[in-house]
mmCIF file of C-alpha atoms in Angstrom:
data_model
loop_
_atom_site.group_PDB
_atom_site.id
_atom_site.type_symbol
_atom_site.label_atom_id
_atom_site.label_comp_id
_atom_site.label_asym_id
_atom_site.label_seq_id
_atom_site.Cartn_x
_atom_site.Cartn_y
_atom_site.Cartn_z
ATOM 1 C CA MET R 978 -6.906 -8.335 -64.028
ATOM 2 C CA PRO R 979 -8.351 -10.473 -60.942
ATOM 3 C CA THR R 980 -8.267 -8.824 -57.531
ATOM 4 C CA LEU R 981 -6.179 -10.291 -55.242
ATOM 5 C CA ALA R 982 -6.744 -11.974 -52.052
ATOM 6 C CA ALA R 983 -4.097 -10.838 -49.247
ATOM 7 C CA GLY R 984 -0.832 -12.693 -48.844
ATOM 8 C CA ALA R 985 -1.172 -13.335 -52.639
ATOM 9 C CA SER R 986 1.313 -13.081 -54.801
ATOM 10 C CA PRO R 987 2.016 -9.609 -57.120
ATOM 11 C CA VAL R 988 0.182 -10.148 -61.303
ATOM 12 C CA THR R 989 2.494 -8.848 -64.026
ATOM 13 C CA SER R 990 0.706 -6.628 -66.527
ATOM 14 C CA ALA R 991 1.818 -5.100 -70.230
ATOM 15 C CA GLY R 992 1.210 -2.447 -72.055
ATOM 16 C CA TRP R 993 0.231 -0.179 -69.786
ATOM 17 C CA GLU R 994 1.543 3.743 -69.749
ATOM 18 C CA VAL R 995 3.159 5.129 -67.077
ATOM 19 C CA THR R 996 3.575 8.871 -67.164
ATOM 20 C CA VAL R 997 4.962 11.441 -64.785
ATOM 21 C CA TYR R 998 4.345 14.307 -62.699
ATOM 22 C CA TYR R 999 5.797 16.179 -60.164
ATOM 23 C CA THR R 1000 5.394 19.338 -57.988
ATOM 24 C CA ALA R 1001 5.815 22.708 -60.610
ATOM 25 C CA VAL R 1002 8.830 25.700 -58.703
ATOM 26 C CA ALA R 1003 7.639 28.878 -59.620
ATOM 27 C CA THR R 1004 11.185 30.283 -59.080
ATOM 28 C CA LEU R 1005 11.509 27.839 -61.981
ATOM 29 C CA HIS R 1006 9.248 30.106 -64.489
ATOM 30 C CA GLY R 1007 9.344 33.919 -65.544
ATOM 31 C CA GLY R 1008 7.792 35.442 -67.861
ATOM 32 C CA ALA R 1009 4.179 37.541 -67.574
ATOM 33 C CA SER R 1010 2.408 37.850 -64.022
ATOM 34 C CA GLN R 1011 -1.191 35.469 -63.537
ATOM 35 C CA ARG R 1012 -3.731 36.560 -60.225
ATOM 36 C CA VAL R 1013 -4.979 33.068 -58.659
ATOM 37 C CA THR R 1014 -7.723 33.106 -56.717
ATOM 38 C CA GLY R 1015 -8.649 29.828 -54.132
ATOM 39 C CA CYS R 1016 -9.204 28.785 -50.866
ATOM 40 C CA PRO R 1017 -6.624 30.157 -48.175
ATOM 41 C CA THR R 1018 -6.449 26.358 -46.699
ATOM 42 C CA ILE R 1019 -7.344 23.314 -48.430
ATOM 43 C CA ASP R 1020 -10.112 22.535 -46.429
ATOM 44 C CA CYS R 1021 -12.868 24.361 -48.421
ATOM 45 C CA ARG R 1022 -15.045 24.252 -51.601
ATOM 46 C CA LYS R 1023 -14.316 25.561 -54.877
ATOM 47 C CA GLY R 1024 -16.191 28.532 -55.144
ATOM 48 C CA HIS R 1025 -17.167 28.802 -52.222
ATOM 49 C CA ASP R 1026 -14.458 30.789 -49.348
ATOM 50 C CA GLN R 1027 -12.186 31.736 -52.103
ATOM 51 C CA ARG R 1028 -10.145 34.965 -52.114
ATOM 52 C CA ASP R 1029 -6.766 36.721 -53.547
ATOM 53 C CA LEU R 1030 -3.986 33.293 -53.402
ATOM 54 C CA GLY R 1031 -1.253 35.747 -54.556
ATOM 55 C CA THR R 1032 0.582 36.531 -58.447
ATOM 56 C CA PHE R 1033 2.578 34.141 -59.955
ATOM 57 C CA PRO R 1034 4.372 33.410 -63.195
ATOM 58 C CA ALA R 1035 1.467 32.405 -65.616
ATOM 59 C CA SER R 1036 3.584 29.127 -66.792
ATOM 60 C CA PHE R 1037 4.244 28.266 -63.420
ATOM 61 C CA VAL R 1038 0.964 28.651 -62.525
ATOM 62 C CA LYS R 1039 -0.467 26.426 -65.772
ATOM 63 C CA ALA R 1040 1.846 23.959 -64.757
ATOM 64 C CA VAL R 1041 -0.233 23.845 -60.778
ATOM 65 C CA LYS R 1042 -2.982 23.314 -63.039
ATOM 66 C CA ASP R 1043 -0.843 20.103 -65.452
ATOM 67 C CA GLU R 1044 0.506 18.653 -62.300
ATOM 68 C CA GLY R 1045 -1.547 19.758 -58.610
ATOM 69 C CA THR R 1046 0.672 21.292 -56.853
ATOM 70 C CA GLY R 1047 3.483 23.644 -56.808
ATOM 71 C CA ARG R 1048 6.107 25.846 -54.865
ATOM 72 C CA THR R 1049 5.884 29.121 -54.233
ATOM 73 C CA ALA R 1050 8.842 31.728 -54.152
ATOM 74 C CA ASP R 1051 8.127 31.513 -50.139
ATOM 75 C CA GLY R 1052 8.032 27.988 -49.850
ATOM 76 C CA ARG R 1053 4.268 27.226 -49.507
ATOM 77 C CA TYR R 1054 2.039 25.079 -51.688
ATOM 78 C CA LEU R 1055 -0.566 25.975 -54.295
ATOM 79 C CA ASN R 1056 -2.125 22.917 -54.759
ATOM 80 C CA TRP R 1057 -4.656 22.388 -58.028
ATOM 81 C CA SER R 1058 -7.565 19.616 -58.071
ATOM 82 C CA TYR R 1059 -10.870 19.453 -60.661
ATOM 83 C CA ASP R 1060 -13.021 18.929 -56.871
ATOM 84 C CA THR R 1061 -11.755 22.210 -54.873
ATOM 85 C CA GLY R 1062 -10.110 24.786 -57.213
ATOM 86 C CA TYR R 1063 -6.816 26.001 -56.248
ATOM 87 C CA TRP R 1064 -5.366 26.582 -52.567
ATOM 88 C CA MET R 1065 -2.879 27.336 -50.463
ATOM 89 C CA ASP R 1066 -0.840 24.239 -48.509
ATOM 90 C CA THR R 1067 1.985 23.366 -46.338
ATOM 91 C CA ALA R 1068 2.271 20.928 -48.918
ATOM 92 C CA PRO R 1069 2.144 18.977 -52.694
ATOM 93 C CA ARG R 1070 -1.189 16.850 -51.757
ATOM 94 C CA ASP R 1071 -3.015 13.650 -53.214
ATOM 95 C CA THR R 1072 -6.896 13.874 -54.065
ATOM 96 C CA ALA R 1073 -7.197 12.551 -50.292
ATOM 97 C CA GLY R 1074 -5.515 15.278 -48.958
ATOM 98 C CA ARG R 1075 -1.939 13.375 -47.743
ATOM 99 C CA PRO R 1076 1.231 14.671 -48.600
ATOM 100 C CA LEU R 1077 2.233 13.398 -51.404
ATOM 101 C CA VAL R 1078 5.965 11.658 -51.103
ATOM 102 C CA PRO R 1079 7.826 11.807 -54.337
ATOM 103 C CA TRP R 1080 9.051 8.474 -56.043
ATOM 104 C CA VAL R 1081 6.097 6.335 -53.447
ATOM 105 C CA SER R 1082 3.069 8.491 -54.627
ATOM 106 C CA ALA R 1083 0.611 7.817 -57.799
ATOM 107 C CA ALA R 1084 -2.261 7.972 -59.388
ATOM 108 C CA ALA R 1085 -4.967 5.787 -60.291
ATOM 109 C CA ASP R 1086 -8.227 5.942 -62.363
ATOM 110 C CA GLY R 1087 -9.610 3.994 -59.302
ATOM 111 C CA ASP R 1088 -11.759 1.847 -61.039
ATOM 112 C CA VAL R 1089 -8.643 0.390 -62.668
ATOM 113 C CA LEU R 1090 -5.792 0.341 -59.235
ATOM 114 C CA ARG R 1091 -7.501 1.424 -56.304
ATOM 115 C CA ALA R 1092 -6.132 3.391 -54.196
ATOM 116 C CA GLY R 1093 -3.558 1.438 -51.854
ATOM 117 C CA ALA R 1094 -2.685 -0.847 -54.417
ATOM 118 C CA ARG R 1095 0.990 -1.241 -55.126
ATOM 119 C CA PHE R 1096 3.169 -1.805 -58.504
ATOM 120 C CA SER R 1097 6.673 -2.443 -59.701
ATOM 121 C CA VAL R 1098 7.965 -1.276 -63.213
ATOM 122 C CA LEU R 1099 9.565 -4.834 -64.847
ATOM 123 C CA ARG R 1100 10.514 -2.942 -67.992
ATOM 124 C CA CYS R 1101 9.520 0.048 -69.912
ATOM 125 C CA GLY R 1102 8.304 -0.671 -72.868
ATOM 126 C CA THR R 1103 8.747 0.518 -76.041
ATOM 127 C CA ALA R 1104 9.508 4.572 -75.122
ATOM 128 C CA GLU R 1105 12.363 6.042 -76.228
ATOM 129 C CA VAL R 1106 14.344 7.091 -72.515
ATOM 130 C CA THR R 1107 17.627 6.394 -71.547
ATOM 131 C CA ALA R 1108 18.669 3.595 -69.379
ATOM 132 C CA ASP R 1109 19.235 6.177 -66.503
ATOM 133 C CA VAL R 1110 15.162 7.363 -66.549
ATOM 134 C CA CYS R 1111 14.057 3.099 -67.087
ATOM 135 C CA ALA R 1112 16.470 2.407 -63.545
ATOM 136 C CA LYS R 1113 14.519 5.006 -61.817
ATOM 137 C CA LEU R 1114 11.430 4.363 -62.369
ATOM 138 C CA LYS R 1115 11.747 0.557 -62.442
ATOM 139 C CA SER R 1116 13.771 0.776 -58.429
ATOM 140 C CA PRO R 1117 10.964 2.018 -56.326
ATOM 141 C CA THR R 1118 7.232 0.308 -54.959
ATOM 142 C CA TRP R 1119 4.657 2.776 -56.114
ATOM 143 C CA THR R 1120 1.548 3.116 -54.297
ATOM 144 C CA ILE R 1121 -1.901 4.401 -55.592
ATOM 145 C CA VAL R 1122 -2.746 7.277 -53.544
ATOM 146 C CA ASP R 1123 -3.923 10.222 -55.984
ATOM 147 C CA GLU R 1124 -6.550 9.720 -58.518
ATOM 148 C CA PHE R 1125 -6.403 11.159 -61.956
ATOM 149 C CA THR R 1126 -8.883 14.705 -63.073
ATOM 150 C CA PRO R 1127 -12.312 13.319 -64.295
ATOM 151 C CA GLY R 1128 -10.982 11.676 -68.259
ATOM 152 C CA MET R 1129 -7.111 12.061 -67.508
ATOM 153 C CA GLY R 1130 -6.391 8.712 -66.749
ATOM 154 C CA GLY R 1131 -7.841 5.440 -68.530
ATOM 155 C CA SER R 1132 -7.715 1.729 -68.425
ATOM 156 C CA LYS R 1133 -4.053 0.676 -67.780
ATOM 157 C CA HIS R 1134 -2.087 4.195 -67.316
ATOM 158 C CA VAL R 1135 -0.448 4.881 -64.068
ATOM 159 C CA ASP R 1136 1.202 8.895 -63.049
ATOM 160 C CA VAL R 1137 3.952 8.284 -60.552
ATOM 161 C CA TYR R 1138 4.638 11.170 -58.639
ATOM 162 C CA ILE R 1139 8.850 12.272 -57.651
ATOM 163 C CA GLY R 1140 9.352 15.266 -56.792
ATOM 164 C CA GLU R 1141 10.151 19.050 -57.605
ATOM 165 C CA GLU R 1142 11.162 19.505 -60.975
ATOM 166 C CA THR R 1143 15.105 19.924 -61.033
ATOM 167 C CA GLY R 1144 15.442 23.175 -63.792
ATOM 168 C CA PRO R 1145 13.379 25.284 -66.276
ATOM 169 C CA ASP R 1146 12.218 23.226 -69.095
ATOM 170 C CA PHE R 1147 12.475 20.019 -66.295
ATOM 171 C CA THR R 1148 8.850 19.490 -69.127
ATOM 172 C CA ASP R 1149 12.242 19.033 -71.464
ATOM 173 C CA SER R 1150 13.999 17.040 -69.740
ATOM 174 C CA ASP R 1151 14.944 12.792 -69.860
ATOM 175 C CA LEU R 1152 13.143 12.204 -67.046
ATOM 176 C CA TYR R 1153 9.517 13.452 -67.781
ATOM 177 C CA THR R 1154 8.978 10.437 -70.124
ATOM 178 C CA THR R 1155 5.572 8.279 -70.717
ATOM 179 C CA LEU R 1156 6.622 5.397 -71.095
ATOM 180 C CA LYS R 1157 3.712 3.053 -73.580
ATOM 181 C CA GLY R 1158 4.292 -0.604 -73.186
ATOM 182 C CA ALA R 1159 5.703 -1.314 -70.199
ATOM 183 C CA THR R 1160 4.580 -3.671 -68.321
ATOM 184 C CA LEU R 1161 4.175 -3.610 -64.441
ATOM 185 C CA SER R 1162 4.383 -5.347 -61.189
ATOM 186 C CA VAL R 1163 0.725 -5.350 -59.819
ATOM 187 C CA LEU R 1164 -0.157 -5.696 -55.993
ATOM 188 C CA ARG R 1165 -3.854 -5.038 -55.391
ATOM 189 C CA ALA R 1166 -5.230 -3.534 -51.891
#
């Protein structure tokens, strides 16, 4: 797709993969415990200032690494990124350190859609999703503020942030879905 000039109209583009990401919630996870080391704040580098961040359910720690963030039982957030590793915070964060906003924040590879690009889902494509889930994903205007872990994105792939998981086994729910062949309306930054 060509880059649009300021004031330009959105471009309709088919063939997108749309995945969702969420904030894991520690109290919804059980099983074995896992000790986590990392940064006590976002302002440190991977391999430096590493400390004991606590012990959490192993399935929660895995979800944080997969999704990027999780709310601990005491209300703090355990975040993870490829660049930093684990760190504790007061909010779920994007790769630039800004708070993620449910049903607004989205991620893409920077060479696919740059930060600030906005899009809406026009059609949910060929995925088997309920009409309710399709309507929920079509309703917002999403903004690219986050980026994929290197190697996880790709051409015509966006990831939309939907907030906190809503129950145990959230990844088996209808909302945790992947749209294949979706059509987007894109306004580039």
